mmCIF file of C-alpha atoms and ligand atoms in Angstrom:
data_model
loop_
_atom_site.group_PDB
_atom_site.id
_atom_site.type_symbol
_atom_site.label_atom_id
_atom_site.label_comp_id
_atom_site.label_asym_id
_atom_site.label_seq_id
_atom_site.Cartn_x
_atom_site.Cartn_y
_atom_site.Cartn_z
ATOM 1 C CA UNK A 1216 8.609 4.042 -11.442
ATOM 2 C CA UNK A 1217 10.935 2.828 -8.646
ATOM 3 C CA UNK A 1218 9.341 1.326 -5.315
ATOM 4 C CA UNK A 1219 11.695 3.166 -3.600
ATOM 5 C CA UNK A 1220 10.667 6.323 -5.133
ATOM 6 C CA UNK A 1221 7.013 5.799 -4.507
ATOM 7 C CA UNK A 1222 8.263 5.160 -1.010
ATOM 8 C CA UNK A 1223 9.535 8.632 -0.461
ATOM 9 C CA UNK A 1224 6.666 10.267 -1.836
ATOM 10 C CA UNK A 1225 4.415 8.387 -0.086
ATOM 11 C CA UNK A 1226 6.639 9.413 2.960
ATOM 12 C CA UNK A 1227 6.549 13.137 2.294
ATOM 13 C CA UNK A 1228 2.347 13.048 2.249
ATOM 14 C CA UNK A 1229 3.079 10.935 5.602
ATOM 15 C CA UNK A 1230 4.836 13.325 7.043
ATOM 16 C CA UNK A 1231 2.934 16.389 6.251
ATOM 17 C CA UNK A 1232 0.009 14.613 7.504
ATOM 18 C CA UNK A 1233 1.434 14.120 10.677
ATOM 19 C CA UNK A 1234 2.641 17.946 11.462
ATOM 20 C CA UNK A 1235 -0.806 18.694 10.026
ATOM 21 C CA UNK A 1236 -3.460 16.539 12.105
ATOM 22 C CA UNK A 1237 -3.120 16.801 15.765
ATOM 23 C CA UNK A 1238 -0.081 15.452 17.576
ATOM 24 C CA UNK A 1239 0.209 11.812 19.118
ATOM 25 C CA UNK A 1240 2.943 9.123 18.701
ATOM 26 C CA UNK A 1241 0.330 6.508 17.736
ATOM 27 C CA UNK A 1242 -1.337 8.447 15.388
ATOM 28 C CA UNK A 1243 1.591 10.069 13.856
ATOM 29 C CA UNK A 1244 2.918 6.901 13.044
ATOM 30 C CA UNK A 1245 -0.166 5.520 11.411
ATOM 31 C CA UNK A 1246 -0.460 9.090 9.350
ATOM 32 C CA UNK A 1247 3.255 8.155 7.810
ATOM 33 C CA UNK A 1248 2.383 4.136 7.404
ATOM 34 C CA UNK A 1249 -0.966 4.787 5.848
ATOM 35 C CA UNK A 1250 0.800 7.399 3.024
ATOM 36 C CA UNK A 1251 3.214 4.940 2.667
ATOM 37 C CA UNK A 1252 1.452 1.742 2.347
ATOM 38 C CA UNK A 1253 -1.227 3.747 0.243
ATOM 39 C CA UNK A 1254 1.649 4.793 -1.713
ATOM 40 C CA UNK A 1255 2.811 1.336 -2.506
ATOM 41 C CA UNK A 1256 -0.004 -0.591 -2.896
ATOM 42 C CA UNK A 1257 -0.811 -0.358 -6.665
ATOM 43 C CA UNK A 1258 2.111 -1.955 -7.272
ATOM 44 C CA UNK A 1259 1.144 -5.038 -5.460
ATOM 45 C CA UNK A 1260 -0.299 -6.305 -8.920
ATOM 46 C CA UNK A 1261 1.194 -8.741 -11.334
ATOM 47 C CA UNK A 1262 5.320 -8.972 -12.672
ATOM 48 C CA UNK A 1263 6.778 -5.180 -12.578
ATOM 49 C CA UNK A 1264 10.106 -4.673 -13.765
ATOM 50 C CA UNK A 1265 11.489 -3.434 -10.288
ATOM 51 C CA UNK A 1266 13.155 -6.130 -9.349
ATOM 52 C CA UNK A 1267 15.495 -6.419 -12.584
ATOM 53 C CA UNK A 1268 16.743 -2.968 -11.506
ATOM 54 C CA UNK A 1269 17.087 -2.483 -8.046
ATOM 55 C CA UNK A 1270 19.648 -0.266 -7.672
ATOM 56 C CA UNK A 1271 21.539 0.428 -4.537
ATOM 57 C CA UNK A 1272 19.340 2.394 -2.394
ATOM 58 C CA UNK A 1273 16.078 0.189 -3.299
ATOM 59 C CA UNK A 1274 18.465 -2.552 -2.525
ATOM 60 C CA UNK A 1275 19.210 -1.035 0.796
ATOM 61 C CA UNK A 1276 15.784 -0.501 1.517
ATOM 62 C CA UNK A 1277 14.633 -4.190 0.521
ATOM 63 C CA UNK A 1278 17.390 -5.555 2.851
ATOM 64 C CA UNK A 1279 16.006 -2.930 5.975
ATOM 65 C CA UNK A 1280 12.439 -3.712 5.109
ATOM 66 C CA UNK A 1281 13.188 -7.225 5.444
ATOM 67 C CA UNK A 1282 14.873 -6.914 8.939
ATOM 68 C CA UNK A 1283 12.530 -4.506 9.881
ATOM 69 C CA UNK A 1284 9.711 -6.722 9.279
ATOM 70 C CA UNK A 1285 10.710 -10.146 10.431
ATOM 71 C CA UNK A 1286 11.869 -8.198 14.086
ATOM 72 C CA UNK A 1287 8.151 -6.566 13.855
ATOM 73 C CA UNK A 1288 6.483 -9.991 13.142
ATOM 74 C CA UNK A 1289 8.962 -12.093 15.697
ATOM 75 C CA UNK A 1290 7.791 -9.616 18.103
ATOM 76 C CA UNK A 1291 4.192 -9.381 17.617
ATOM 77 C CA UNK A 1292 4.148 -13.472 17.423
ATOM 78 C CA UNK A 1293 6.101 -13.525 20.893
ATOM 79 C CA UNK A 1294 3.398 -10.714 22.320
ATOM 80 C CA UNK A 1295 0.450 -12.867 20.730
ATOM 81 C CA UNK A 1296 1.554 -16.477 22.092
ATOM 82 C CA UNK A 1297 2.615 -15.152 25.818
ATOM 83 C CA UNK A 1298 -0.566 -13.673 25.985
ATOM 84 C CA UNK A 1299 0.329 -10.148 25.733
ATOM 85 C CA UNK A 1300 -1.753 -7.326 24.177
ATOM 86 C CA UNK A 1301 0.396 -6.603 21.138
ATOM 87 C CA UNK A 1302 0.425 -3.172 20.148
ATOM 88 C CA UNK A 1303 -1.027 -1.316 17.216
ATOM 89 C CA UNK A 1304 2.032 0.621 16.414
ATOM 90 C CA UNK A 1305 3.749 -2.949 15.848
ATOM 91 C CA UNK A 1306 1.328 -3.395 12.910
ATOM 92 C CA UNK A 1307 1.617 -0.073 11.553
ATOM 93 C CA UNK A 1308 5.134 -0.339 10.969
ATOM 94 C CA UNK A 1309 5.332 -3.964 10.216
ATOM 95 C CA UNK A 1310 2.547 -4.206 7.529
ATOM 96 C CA UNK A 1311 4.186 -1.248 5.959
ATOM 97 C CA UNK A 1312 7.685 -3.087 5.705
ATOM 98 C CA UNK A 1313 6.083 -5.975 4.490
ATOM 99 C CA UNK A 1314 4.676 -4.099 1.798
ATOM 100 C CA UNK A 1315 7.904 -2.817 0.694
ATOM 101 C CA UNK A 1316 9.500 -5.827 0.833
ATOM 102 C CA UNK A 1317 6.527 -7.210 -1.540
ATOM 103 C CA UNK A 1318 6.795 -4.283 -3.834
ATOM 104 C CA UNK A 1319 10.382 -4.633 -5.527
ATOM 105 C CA UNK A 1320 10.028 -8.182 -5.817
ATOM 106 C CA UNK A 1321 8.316 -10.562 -8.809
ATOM 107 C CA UNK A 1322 7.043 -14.170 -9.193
ATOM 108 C CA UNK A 1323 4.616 -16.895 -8.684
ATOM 109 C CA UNK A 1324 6.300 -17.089 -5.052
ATOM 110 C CA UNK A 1325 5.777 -13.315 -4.750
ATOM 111 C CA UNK A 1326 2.534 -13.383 -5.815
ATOM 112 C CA UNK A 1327 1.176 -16.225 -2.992
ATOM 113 C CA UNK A 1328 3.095 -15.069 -0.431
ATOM 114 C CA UNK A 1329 1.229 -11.581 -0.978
ATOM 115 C CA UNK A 1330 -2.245 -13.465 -1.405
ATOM 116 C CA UNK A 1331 -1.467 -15.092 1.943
ATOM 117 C CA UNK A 1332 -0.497 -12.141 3.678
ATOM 118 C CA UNK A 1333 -3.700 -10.635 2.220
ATOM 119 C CA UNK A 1334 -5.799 -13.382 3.480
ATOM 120 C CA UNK A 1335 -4.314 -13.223 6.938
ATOM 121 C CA UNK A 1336 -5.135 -9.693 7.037
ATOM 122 C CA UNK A 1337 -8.885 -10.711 6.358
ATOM 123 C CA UNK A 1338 -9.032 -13.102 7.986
ATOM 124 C CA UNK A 1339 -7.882 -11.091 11.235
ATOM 125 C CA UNK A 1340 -10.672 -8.545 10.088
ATOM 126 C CA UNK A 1341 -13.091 -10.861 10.422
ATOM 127 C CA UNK A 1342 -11.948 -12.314 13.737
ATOM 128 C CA UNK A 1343 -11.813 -8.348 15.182
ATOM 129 C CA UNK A 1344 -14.817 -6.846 13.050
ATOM 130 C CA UNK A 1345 -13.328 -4.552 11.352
ATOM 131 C CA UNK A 1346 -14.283 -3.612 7.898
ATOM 132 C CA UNK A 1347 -11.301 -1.636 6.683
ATOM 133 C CA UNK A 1348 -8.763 -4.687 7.573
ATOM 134 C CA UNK A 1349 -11.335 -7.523 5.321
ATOM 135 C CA UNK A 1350 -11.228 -4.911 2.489
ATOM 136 C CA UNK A 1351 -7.037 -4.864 3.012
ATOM 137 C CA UNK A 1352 -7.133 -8.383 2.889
ATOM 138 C CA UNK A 1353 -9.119 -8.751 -0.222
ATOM 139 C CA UNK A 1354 -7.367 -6.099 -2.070
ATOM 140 C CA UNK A 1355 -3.786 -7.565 -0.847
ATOM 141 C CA UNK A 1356 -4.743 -11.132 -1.577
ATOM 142 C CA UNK A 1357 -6.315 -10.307 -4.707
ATOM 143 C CA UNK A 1358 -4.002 -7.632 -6.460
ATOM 144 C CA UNK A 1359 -0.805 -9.918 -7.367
ATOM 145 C CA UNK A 1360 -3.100 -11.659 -10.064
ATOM 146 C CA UNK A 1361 -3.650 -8.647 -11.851
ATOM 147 C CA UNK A 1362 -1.750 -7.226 -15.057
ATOM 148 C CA UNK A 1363 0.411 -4.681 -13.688
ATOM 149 C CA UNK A 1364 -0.528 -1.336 -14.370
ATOM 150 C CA UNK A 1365 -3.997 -2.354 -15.055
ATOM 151 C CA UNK A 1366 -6.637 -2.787 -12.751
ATOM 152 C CA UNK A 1367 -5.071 -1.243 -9.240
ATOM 153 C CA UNK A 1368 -3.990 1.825 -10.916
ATOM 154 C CA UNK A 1369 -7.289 3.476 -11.966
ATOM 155 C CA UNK A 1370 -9.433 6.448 -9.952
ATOM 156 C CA UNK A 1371 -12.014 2.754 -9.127
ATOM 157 C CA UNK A 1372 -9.343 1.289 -7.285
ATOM 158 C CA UNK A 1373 -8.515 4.793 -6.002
ATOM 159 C CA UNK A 1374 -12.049 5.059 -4.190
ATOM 160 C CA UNK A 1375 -11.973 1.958 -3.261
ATOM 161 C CA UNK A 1376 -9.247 2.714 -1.462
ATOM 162 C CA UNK A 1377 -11.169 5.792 0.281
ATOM 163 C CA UNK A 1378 -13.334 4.043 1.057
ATOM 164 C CA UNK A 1379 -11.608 1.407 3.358
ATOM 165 C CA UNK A 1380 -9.521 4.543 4.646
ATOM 166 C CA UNK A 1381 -13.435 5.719 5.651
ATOM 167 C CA UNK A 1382 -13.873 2.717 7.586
ATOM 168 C CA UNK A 1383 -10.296 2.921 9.129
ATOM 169 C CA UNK A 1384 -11.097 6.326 10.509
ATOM 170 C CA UNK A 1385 -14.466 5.645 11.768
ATOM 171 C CA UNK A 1386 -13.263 2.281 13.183
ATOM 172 C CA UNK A 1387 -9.941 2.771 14.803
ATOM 173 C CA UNK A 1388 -10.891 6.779 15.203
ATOM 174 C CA UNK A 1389 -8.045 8.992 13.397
ATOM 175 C CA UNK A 1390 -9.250 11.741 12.055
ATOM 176 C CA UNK A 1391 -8.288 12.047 8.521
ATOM 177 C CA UNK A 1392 -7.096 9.148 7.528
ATOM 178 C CA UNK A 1393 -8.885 8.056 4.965
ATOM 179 C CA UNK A 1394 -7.947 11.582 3.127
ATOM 180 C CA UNK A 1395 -4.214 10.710 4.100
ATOM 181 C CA UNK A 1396 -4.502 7.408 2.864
ATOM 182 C CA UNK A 1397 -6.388 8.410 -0.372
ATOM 183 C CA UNK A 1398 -3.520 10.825 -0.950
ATOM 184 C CA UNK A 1399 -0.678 8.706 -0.618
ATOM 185 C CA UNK A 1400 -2.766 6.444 -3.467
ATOM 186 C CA UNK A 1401 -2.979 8.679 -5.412
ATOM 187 C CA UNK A 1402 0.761 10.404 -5.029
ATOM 188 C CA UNK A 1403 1.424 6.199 -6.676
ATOM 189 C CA UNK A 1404 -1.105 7.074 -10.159
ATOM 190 C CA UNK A 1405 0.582 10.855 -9.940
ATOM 191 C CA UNK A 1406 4.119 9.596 -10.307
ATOM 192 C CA UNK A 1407 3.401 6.667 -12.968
ATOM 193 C CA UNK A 1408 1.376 9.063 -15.276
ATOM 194 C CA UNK A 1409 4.952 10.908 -15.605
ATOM 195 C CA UNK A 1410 6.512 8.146 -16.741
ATOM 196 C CA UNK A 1411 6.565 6.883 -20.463
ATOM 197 C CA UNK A 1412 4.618 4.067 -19.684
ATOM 198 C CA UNK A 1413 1.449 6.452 -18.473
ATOM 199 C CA UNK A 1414 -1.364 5.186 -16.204
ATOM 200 C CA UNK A 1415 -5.102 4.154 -17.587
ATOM 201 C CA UNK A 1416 -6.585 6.091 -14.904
ATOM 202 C CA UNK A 1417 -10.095 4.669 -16.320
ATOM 203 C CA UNK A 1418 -9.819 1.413 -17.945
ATOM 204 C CA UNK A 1419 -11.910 0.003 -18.748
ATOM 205 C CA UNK A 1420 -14.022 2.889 -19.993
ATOM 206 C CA UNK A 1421 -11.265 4.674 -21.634
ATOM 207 C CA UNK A 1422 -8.458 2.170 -22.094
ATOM 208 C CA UNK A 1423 -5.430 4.608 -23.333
ATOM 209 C CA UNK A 1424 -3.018 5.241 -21.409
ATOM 210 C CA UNK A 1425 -2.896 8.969 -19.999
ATOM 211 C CA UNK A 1426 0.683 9.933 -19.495
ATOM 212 C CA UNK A 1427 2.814 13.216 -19.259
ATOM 213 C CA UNK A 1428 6.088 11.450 -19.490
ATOM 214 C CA UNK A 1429 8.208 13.599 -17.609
ATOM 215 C CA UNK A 1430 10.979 10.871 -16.450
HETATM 216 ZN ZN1 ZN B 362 2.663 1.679 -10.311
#
């Protein structure tokens, strides 16, 4: 299944998260980031076939993610080197981008530029403390080297998942997060398991794939 589509499902859980937990600018954004990024992630593992087909709107979206991103990250780095507190909501929709970006493309390159976004993102865990952003880190540095379809989409991976969406709420305080998050995961292992392809939601226990090809 498409990035793109993944996107806008991970979107919709976003945004019903949002009109759902109470109201706030900061926290509505990181409601929407977290489904989407959650959404996303499992296809942060090894060579996919998305980027032999990306049509026009993933193309469109690649090209926006990209801009998006490097303004995010130019601006963040300016904040950060003039001494400037730099935001959260800068992260929350950078990271995201980035993601997207990382998502619909394939490679060696891909793969290290992923692992060294991933250990950035630890590494700035460790520097700050904070659980949820080492566990990122790992999981984003680590996933590129796995057989896609294998190892990132399975119901370990999805608690694993919770679980760093647990810390996230208790460290950064947003209620509900780690629900939202978990949701927009598994929203990813939903949408795959209609395709013909199917997900092994428990490899490697039971290594079939389960599918319900609908698409
Ligand atoms: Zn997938």
């Amino acid at each position: 299944m498409k990035g793109s589509t993944h996107l806008v499902i991970g979107l919709v859980v976003g945004a019903a998260a949002a009109c759902y937990y109470p109201p706030g600018p900061v926290q509505s954004a990181a409601y929407v980031a977290a489904a989407a990024m959650s959404a996303l992630a499992p296809d942060l593992d090894g060579t996919n076939m998305l980027s032999a087909k990306l049509g026009g709107l993933s193309r469109a979206i690649h090209r926006g993610a990209l801009g998006g991103g490097v303004i995010a990250a130019a601006a963040a780095l300016y904040l950060y080197a003039t001494g400037q507190a730099v935001p959260a909501v800068l992260g929350w929709i950078g990271i995201p981008l980035m993601l997207v970006l990382m998502s619909v493309s394939s490679g060696t390159i891909r793969n290290g530029l992923v692992s060294l976004v991933g250990i950035g993102l630890a590494v700035a865990g460790a520097r700050s403390g904070e659980t949820w952003l080492i566990g990122l880190g790992a999981y984003t540095a680590w996933a590129p080297w796995l057989k896609h379809r294998g190892m990132t989409h399975t119901v370990w991976a999805l608690a694993l998942w919770y679980w760093l969406g647990r810390e996230l709420e208790a460290e950064r305080d947003i209620p509900g997060i780690a629900v939202v998050a978990a949701a927009g995961y598994a929203s990813h292992l939903v949408a795959d398991t209609l395709t013909s392809l199917g997900v092994k939601w428990l490899y490697p226990l039971y290594r079939k794939s389960i599918k319900l090809p609908f698409f």
